[in-house]
Tab-separated table of C-alpha atoms in Angstrom:
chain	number	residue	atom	x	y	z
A	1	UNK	CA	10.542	1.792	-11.103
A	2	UNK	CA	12.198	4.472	-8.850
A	3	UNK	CA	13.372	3.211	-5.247
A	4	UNK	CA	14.007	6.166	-2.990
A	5	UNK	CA	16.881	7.200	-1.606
A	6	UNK	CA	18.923	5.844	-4.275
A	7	UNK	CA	19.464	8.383	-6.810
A	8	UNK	CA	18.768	12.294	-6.677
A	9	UNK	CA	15.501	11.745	-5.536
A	10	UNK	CA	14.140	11.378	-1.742
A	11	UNK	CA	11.755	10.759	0.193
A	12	UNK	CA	10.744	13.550	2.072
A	13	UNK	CA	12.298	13.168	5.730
A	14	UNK	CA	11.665	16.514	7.362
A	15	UNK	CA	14.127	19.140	9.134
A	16	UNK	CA	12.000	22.024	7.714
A	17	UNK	CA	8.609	22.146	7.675
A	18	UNK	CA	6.951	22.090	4.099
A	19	UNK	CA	4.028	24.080	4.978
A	20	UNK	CA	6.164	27.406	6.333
A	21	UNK	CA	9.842	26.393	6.464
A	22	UNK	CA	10.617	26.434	9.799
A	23	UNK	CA	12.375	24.330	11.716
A	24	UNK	CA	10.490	20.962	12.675
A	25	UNK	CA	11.447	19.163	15.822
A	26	UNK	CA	10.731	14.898	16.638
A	27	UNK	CA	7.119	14.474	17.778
A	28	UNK	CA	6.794	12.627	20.858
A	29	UNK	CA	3.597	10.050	20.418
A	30	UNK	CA	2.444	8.371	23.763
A	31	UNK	CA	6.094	8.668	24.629
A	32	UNK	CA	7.682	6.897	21.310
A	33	UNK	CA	9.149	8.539	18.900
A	34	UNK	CA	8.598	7.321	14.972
A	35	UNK	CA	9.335	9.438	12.406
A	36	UNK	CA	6.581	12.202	13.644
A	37	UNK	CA	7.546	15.590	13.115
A	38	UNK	CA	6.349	19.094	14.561
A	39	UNK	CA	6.467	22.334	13.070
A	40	UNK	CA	8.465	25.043	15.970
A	41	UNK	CA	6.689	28.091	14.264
A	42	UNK	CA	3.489	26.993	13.008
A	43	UNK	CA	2.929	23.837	15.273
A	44	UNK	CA	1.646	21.318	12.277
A	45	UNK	CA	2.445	17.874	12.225
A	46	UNK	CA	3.973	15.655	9.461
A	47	UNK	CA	4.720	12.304	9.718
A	48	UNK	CA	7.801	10.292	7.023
A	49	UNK	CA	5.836	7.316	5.702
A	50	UNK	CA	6.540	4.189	3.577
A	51	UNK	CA	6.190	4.929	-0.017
A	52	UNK	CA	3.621	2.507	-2.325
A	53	UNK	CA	5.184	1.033	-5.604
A	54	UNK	CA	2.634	-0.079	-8.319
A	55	UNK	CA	3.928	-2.116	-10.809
A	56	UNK	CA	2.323	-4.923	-13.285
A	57	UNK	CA	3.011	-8.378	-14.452
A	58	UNK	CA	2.462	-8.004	-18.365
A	59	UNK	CA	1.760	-11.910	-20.119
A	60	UNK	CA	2.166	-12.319	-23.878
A	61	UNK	CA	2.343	-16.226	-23.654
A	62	UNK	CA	4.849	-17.251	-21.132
A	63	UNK	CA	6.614	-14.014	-21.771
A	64	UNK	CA	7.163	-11.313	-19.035
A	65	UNK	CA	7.439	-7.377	-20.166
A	66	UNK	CA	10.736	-5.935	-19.055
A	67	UNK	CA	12.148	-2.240	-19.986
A	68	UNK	CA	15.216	-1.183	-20.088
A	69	UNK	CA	15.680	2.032	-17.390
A	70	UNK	CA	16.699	4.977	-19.224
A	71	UNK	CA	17.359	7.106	-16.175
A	72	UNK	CA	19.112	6.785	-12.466
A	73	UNK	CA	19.050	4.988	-10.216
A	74	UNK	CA	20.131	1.915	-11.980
A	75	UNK	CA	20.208	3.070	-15.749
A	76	UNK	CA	20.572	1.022	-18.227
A	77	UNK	CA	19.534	-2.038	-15.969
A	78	UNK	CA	16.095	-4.239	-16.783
A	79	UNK	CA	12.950	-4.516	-14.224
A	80	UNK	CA	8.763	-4.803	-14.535
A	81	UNK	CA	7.437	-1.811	-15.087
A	82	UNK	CA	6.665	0.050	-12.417
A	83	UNK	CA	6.941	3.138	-10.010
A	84	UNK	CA	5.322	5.449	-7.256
A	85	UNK	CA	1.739	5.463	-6.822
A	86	UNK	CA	0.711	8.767	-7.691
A	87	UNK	CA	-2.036	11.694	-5.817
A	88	UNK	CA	-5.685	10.734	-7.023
A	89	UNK	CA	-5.053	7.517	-8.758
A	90	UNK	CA	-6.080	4.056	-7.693
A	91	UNK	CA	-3.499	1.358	-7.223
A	92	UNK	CA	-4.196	-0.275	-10.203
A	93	UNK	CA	-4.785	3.223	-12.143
A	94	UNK	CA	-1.518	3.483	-11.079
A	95	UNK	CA	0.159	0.784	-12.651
A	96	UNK	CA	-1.891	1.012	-15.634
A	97	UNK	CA	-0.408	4.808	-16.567
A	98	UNK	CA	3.549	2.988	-15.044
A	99	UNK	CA	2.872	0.647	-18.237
A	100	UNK	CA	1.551	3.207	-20.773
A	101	UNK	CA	4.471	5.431	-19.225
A	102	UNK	CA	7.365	2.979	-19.608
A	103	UNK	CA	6.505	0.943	-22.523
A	104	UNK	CA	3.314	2.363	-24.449
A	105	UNK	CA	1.309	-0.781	-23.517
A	106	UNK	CA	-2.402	0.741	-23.062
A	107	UNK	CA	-4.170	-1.766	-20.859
A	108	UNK	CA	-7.365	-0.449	-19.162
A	109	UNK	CA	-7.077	-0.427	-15.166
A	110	UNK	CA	-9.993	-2.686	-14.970
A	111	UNK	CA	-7.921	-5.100	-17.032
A	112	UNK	CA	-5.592	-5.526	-14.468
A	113	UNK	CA	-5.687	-8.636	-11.756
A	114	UNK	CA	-4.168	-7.708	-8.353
A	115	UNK	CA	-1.793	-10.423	-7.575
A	116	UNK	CA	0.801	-9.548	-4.682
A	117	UNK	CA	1.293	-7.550	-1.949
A	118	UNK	CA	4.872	-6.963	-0.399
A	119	UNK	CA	6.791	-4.624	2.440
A	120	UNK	CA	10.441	-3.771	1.780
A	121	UNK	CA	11.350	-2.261	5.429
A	122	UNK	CA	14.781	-1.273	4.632
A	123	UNK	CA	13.822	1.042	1.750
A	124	UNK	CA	10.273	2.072	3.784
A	125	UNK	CA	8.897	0.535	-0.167
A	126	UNK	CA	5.162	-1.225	-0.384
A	127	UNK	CA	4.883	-2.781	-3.815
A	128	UNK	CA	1.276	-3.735	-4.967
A	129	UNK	CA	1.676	-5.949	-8.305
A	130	UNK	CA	-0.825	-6.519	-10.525
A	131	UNK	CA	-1.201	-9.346	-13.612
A	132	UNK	CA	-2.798	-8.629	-17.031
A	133	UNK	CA	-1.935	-10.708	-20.841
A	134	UNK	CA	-1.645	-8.975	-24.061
A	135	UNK	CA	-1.677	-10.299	-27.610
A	136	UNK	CA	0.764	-9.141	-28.845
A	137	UNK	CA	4.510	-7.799	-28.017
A	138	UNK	CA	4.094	-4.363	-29.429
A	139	UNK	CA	6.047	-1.796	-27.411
A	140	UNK	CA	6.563	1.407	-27.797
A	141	UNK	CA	9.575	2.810	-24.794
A	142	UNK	CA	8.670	6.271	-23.119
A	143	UNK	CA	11.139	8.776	-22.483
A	144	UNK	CA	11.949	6.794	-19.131
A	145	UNK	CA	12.720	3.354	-21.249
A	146	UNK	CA	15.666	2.909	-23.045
A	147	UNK	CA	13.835	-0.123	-24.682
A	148	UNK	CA	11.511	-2.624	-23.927
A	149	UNK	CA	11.338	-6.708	-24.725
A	150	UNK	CA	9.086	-9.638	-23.671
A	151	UNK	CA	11.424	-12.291	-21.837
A	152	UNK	CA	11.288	-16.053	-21.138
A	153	UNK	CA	12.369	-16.934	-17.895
A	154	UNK	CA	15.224	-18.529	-19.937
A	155	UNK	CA	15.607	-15.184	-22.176
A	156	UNK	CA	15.554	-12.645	-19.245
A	157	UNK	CA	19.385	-11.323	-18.984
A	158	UNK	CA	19.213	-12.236	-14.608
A	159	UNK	CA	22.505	-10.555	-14.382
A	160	UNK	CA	21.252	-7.130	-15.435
A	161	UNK	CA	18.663	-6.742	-13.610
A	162	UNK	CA	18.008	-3.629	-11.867
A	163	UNK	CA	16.380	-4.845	-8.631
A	164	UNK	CA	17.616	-8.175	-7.896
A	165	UNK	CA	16.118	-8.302	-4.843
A	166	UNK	CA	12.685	-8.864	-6.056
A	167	UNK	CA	14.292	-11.598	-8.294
A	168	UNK	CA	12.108	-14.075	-6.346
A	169	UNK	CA	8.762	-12.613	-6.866
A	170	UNK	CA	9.678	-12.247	-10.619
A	171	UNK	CA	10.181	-16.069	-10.419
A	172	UNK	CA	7.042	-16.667	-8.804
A	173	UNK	CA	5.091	-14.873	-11.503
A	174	UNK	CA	7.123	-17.131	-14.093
A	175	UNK	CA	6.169	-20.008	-12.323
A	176	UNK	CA	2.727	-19.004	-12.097
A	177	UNK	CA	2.763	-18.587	-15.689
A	178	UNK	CA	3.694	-22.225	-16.412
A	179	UNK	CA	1.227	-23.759	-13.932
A	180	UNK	CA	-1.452	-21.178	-14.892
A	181	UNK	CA	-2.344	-21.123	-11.175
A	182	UNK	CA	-2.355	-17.539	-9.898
A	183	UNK	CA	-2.746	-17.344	-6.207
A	184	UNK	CA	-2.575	-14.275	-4.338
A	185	UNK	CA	0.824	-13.302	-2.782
A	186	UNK	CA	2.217	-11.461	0.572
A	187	UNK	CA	5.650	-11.196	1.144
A	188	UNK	CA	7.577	-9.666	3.402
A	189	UNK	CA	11.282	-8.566	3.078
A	190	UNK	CA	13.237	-7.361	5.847
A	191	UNK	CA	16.682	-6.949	6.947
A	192	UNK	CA	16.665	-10.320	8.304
A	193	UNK	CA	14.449	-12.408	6.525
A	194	UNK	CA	12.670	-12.930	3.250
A	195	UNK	CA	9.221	-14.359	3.481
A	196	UNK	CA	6.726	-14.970	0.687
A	197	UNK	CA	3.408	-16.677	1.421
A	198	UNK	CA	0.640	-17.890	-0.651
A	199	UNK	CA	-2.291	-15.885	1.019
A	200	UNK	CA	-4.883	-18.152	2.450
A	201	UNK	CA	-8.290	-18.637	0.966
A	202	UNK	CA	-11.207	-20.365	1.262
A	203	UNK	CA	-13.344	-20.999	-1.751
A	204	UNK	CA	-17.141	-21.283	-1.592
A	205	UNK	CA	-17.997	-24.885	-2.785
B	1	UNK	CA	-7.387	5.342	12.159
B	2	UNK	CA	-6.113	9.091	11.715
B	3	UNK	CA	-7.551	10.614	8.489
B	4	UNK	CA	-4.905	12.497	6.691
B	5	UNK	CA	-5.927	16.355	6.315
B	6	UNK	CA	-8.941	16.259	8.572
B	7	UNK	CA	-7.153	17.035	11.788
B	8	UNK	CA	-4.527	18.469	12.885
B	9	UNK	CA	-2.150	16.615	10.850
B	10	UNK	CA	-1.352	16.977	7.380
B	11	UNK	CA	0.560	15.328	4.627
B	12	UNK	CA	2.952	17.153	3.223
B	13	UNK	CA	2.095	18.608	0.667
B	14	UNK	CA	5.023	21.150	-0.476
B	15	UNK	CA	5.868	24.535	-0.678
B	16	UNK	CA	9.226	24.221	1.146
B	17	UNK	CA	12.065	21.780	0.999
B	18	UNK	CA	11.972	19.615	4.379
B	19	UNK	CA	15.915	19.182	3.826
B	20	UNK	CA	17.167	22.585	3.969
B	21	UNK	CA	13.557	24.609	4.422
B	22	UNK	CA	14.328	26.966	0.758
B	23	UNK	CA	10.982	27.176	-1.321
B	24	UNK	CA	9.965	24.320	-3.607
B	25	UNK	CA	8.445	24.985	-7.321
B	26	UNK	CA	6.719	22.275	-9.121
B	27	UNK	CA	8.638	19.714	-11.158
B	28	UNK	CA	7.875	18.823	-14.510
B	29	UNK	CA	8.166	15.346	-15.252
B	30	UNK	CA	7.855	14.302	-19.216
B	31	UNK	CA	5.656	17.291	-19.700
B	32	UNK	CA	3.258	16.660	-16.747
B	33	UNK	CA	3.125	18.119	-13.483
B	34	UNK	CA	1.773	15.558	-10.729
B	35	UNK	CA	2.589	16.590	-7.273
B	36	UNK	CA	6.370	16.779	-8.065
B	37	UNK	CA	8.620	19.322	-5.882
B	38	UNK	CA	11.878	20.469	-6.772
B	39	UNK	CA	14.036	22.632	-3.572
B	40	UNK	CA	14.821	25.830	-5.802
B	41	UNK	CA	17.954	25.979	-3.596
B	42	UNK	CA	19.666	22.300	-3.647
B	43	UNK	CA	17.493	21.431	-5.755
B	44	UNK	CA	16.191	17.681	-4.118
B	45	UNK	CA	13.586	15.976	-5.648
B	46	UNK	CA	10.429	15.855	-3.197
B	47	UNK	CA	7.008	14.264	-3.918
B	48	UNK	CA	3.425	14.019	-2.521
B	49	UNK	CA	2.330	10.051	-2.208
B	50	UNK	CA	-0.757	8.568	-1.100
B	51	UNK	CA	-0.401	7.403	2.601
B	52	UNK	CA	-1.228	3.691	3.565
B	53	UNK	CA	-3.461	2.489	6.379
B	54	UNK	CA	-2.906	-0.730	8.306
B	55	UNK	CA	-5.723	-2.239	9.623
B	56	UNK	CA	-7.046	-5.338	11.697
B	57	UNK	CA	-10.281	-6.903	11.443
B	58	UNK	CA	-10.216	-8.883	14.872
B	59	UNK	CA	-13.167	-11.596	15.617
B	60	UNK	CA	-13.896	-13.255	18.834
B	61	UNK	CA	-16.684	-15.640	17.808
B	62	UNK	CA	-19.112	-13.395	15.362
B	63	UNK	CA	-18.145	-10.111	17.214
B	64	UNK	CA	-15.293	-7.821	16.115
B	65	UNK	CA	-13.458	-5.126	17.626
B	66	UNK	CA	-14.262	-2.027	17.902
B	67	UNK	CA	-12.226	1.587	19.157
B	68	UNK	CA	-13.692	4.620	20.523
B	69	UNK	CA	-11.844	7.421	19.110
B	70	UNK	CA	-9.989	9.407	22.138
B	71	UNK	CA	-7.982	11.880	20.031
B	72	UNK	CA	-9.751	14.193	16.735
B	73	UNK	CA	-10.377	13.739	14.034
B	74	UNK	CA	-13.492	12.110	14.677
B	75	UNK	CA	-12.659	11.873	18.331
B	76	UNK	CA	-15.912	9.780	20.234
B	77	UNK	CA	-16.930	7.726	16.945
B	78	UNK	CA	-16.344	4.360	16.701
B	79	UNK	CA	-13.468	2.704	14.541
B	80	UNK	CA	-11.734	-0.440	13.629
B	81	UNK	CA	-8.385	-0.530	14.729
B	82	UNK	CA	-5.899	1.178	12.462
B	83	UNK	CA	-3.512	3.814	11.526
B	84	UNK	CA	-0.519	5.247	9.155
B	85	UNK	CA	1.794	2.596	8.021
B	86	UNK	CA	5.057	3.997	9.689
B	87	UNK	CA	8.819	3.629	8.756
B	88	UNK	CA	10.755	0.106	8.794
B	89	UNK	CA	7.879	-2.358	9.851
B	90	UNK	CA	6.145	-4.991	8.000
B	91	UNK	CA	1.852	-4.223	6.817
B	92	UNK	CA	1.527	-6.901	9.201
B	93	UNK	CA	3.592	-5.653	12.013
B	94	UNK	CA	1.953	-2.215	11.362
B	95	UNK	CA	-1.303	-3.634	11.997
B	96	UNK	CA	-0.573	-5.945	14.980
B	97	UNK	CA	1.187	-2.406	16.760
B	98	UNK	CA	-2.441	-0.897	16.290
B	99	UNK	CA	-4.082	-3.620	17.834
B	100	UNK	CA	-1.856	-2.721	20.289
B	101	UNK	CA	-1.571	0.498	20.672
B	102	UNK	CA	-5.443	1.257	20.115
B	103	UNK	CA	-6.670	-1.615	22.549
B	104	UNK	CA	-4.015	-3.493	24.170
B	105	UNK	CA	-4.859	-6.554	21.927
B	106	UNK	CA	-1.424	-8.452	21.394
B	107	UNK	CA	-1.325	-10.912	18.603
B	108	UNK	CA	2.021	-11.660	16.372
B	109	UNK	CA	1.974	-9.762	12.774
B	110	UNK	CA	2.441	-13.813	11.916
B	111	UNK	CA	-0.897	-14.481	12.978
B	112	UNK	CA	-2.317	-11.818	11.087
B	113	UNK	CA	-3.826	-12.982	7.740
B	114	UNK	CA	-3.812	-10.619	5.148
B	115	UNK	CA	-7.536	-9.840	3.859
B	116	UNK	CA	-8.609	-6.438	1.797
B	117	UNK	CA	-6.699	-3.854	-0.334
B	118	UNK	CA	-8.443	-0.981	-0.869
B	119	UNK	CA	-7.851	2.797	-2.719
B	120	UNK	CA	-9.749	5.987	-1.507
B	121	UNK	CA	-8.109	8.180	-3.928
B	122	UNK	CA	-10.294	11.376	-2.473
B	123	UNK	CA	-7.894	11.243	0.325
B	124	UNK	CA	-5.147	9.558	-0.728
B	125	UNK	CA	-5.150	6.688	1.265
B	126	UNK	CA	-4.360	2.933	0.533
B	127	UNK	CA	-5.706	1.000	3.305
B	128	UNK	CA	-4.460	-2.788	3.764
B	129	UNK	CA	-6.676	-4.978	6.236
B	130	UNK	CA	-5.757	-8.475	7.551
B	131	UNK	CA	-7.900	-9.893	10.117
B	132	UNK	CA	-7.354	-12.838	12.983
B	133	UNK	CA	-9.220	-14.158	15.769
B	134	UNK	CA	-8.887	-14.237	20.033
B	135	UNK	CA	-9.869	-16.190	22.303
B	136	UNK	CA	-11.351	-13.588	24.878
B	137	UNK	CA	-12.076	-10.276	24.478
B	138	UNK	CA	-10.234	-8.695	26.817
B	139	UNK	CA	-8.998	-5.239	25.648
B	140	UNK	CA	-7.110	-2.813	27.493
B	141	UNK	CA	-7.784	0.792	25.845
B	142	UNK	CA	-4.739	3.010	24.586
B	143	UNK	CA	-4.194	6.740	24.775
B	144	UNK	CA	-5.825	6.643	21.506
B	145	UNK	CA	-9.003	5.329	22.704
B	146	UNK	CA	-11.693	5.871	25.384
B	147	UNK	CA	-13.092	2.070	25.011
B	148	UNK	CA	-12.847	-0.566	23.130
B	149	UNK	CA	-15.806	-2.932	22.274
B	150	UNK	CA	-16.425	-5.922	20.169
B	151	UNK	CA	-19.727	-5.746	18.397
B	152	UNK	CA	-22.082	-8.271	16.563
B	153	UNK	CA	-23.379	-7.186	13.460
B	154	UNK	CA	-26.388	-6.157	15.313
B	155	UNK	CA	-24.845	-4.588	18.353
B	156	UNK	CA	-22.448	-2.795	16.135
B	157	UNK	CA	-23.501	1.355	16.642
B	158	UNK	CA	-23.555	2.043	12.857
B	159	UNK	CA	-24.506	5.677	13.227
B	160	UNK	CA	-21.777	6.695	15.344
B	161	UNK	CA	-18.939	5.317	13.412
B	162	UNK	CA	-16.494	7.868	12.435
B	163	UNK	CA	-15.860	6.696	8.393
B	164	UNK	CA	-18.819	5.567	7.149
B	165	UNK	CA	-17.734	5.862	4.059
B	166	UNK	CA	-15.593	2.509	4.757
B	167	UNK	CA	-18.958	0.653	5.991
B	168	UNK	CA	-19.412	-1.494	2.999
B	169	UNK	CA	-16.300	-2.923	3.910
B	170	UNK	CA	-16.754	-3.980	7.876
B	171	UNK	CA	-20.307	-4.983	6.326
B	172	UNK	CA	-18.515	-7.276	4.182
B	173	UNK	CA	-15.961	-8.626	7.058
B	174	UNK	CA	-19.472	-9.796	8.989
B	175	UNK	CA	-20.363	-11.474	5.847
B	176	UNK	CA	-17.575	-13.300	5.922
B	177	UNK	CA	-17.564	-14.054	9.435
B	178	UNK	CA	-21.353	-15.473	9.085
B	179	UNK	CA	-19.913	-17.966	5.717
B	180	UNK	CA	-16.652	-19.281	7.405
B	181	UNK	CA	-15.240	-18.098	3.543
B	182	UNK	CA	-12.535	-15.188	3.741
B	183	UNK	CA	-11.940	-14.472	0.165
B	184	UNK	CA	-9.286	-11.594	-0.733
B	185	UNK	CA	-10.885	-8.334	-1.350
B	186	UNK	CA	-9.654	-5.369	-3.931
B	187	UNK	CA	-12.071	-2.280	-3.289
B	188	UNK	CA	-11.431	1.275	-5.399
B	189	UNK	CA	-13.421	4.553	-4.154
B	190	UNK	CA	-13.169	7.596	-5.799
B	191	UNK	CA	-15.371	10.514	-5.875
B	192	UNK	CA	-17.475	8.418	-8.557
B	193	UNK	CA	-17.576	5.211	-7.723
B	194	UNK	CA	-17.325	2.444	-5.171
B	195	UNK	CA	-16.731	-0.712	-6.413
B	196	UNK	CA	-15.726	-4.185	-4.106
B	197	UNK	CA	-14.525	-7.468	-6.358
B	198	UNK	CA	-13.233	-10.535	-5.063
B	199	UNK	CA	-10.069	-10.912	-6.238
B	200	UNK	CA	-10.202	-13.727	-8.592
B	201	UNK	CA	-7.924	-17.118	-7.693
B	202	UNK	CA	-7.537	-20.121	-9.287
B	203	UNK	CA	-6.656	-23.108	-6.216
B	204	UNK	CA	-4.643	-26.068	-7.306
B	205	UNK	CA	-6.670	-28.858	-7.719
């Protein structure tokens, strides 16, 4: 998983435009401004966004896939496998080719059960997750793995982790394991607050 | 809802560097080039990312609302409320500052329950829809909108809505308005194929 902003990479956050390379200037919207650029020269508009984050629970009993990170930010440090939605991919497309990516675990997009939903405002991140098992714990780590390793929730090294902040939702999907109750998640983390709530549903009787 | 690439606005989509406005040349990433930008000159990382849309689905009895586009694309066709996901808020606090700003509807992003998660990967969008309920529905139309309107199924204008092509979903919100049973929806649409599944859950017993 990538974040922005944390290693060479960025999010694009616009001085010049992309389409000509002139300068842009703040876009005034109904009188608020919100991260809405305009192009001086040719006049277009471009707007900085939140970034979506696809990533996948992967089961093999009540073992969790981690990798390794083989590259910045956080090298060397374990998290799900995961990263940027890509152009012309669905979300769970998109988490399918983060697995085969990361750890060589071929899982068909269909195969995959979408499971939370979650804002990070102070890193402008939405992270879709998504649950699938496998039989086995074959891995084979791509070129953006170091290595790769089903954990326990008593196996997983906690203090190496690469994202701690999402610690909680990794524990959720533990627990889930263990209950064998998947509910659907939303959870919101902010500057201020950290919120995570079963999603209400109703099931026909 | 603004439509990325049908207006006026665009998403960017690279050929400069936004941070210091030098040309941009495509970045290879493990042999594979997938809308990846590199600033020949400082060389910062830049890439293209689908956008996400935050959307409300709000009922007053068996009625929802309903905006009348004011501003292109699509401006005079009929909408739900909705629009770009922007920096540092919450899905649901994006969603409840539509309501807003689109028809003066003011209900917390707490009371907003979240609903559908969909992929239109034709345009890059990943739209996230909660829904919630008022009492009355009084709406007082934004600078996006020339009226606002909530519509029963049957009052609904279907053939002046300005995305059709998201129909199947608002069809699907008046479904569940009729049942009293909100399930959680997970819709893909690509060029190919448009499929809707309820997103499977296991309740406690």
């Amino acid at each position: 998983m990538k974040m922005a902003g944390t290693g060479g990479e960025t999010t694009v956050s616009g001085r010049f435009c992309p389409e000509c390379g002139a300068v842009l200037e703040p876009h005034v919207v109904a009188g608020e401004v919100r991260g809405h650029w305009r192009c001086t020269v040719c006049g277009r508009l471009h707007y900085d966004h939140p970034m979506i984050v696809v990533t996948c629970f992967v089961a093999c009993g009540k073992r969790l896939l981690w990798v390794r990170r083989a590259l910045p930010p956080k090298a060397g440090a374990w998290a799900v496998p995961g990263g940027f939605l890509e152009l012309g991919e669905t979300l769970a497309e998109g988490a399918a080719r983060e697995l085969h990516e990361e750890a060589g675990v071929l899982v068909p997009a269909s195969r995959l059960d979408f499971y939370m939903v979650g804002t990070i405002t102070f890193i402008n991140q939405v992270y879709m997750a998504f649950r699938t098992t496998v039989e086995s714990e074959f891995t084979l780590p791509g070129v953006e793995s170091l290595e790769c390793a089903f954990f326990s929730r008593e196996e997983c090294p906690w203090d190496q982790v690469a994202y701690p902040e999402v610690n909680e939702a990794i524990v959720q999907a533990y627990d889930d394991l263990d209950s064998g109750v998947f509910d659907i998640w939303h959870t919101e983390m902010t500057e201020s607050r950290y919120q995570r709530q079963r999603v209400r549903q109703h099931l026909p009787s």
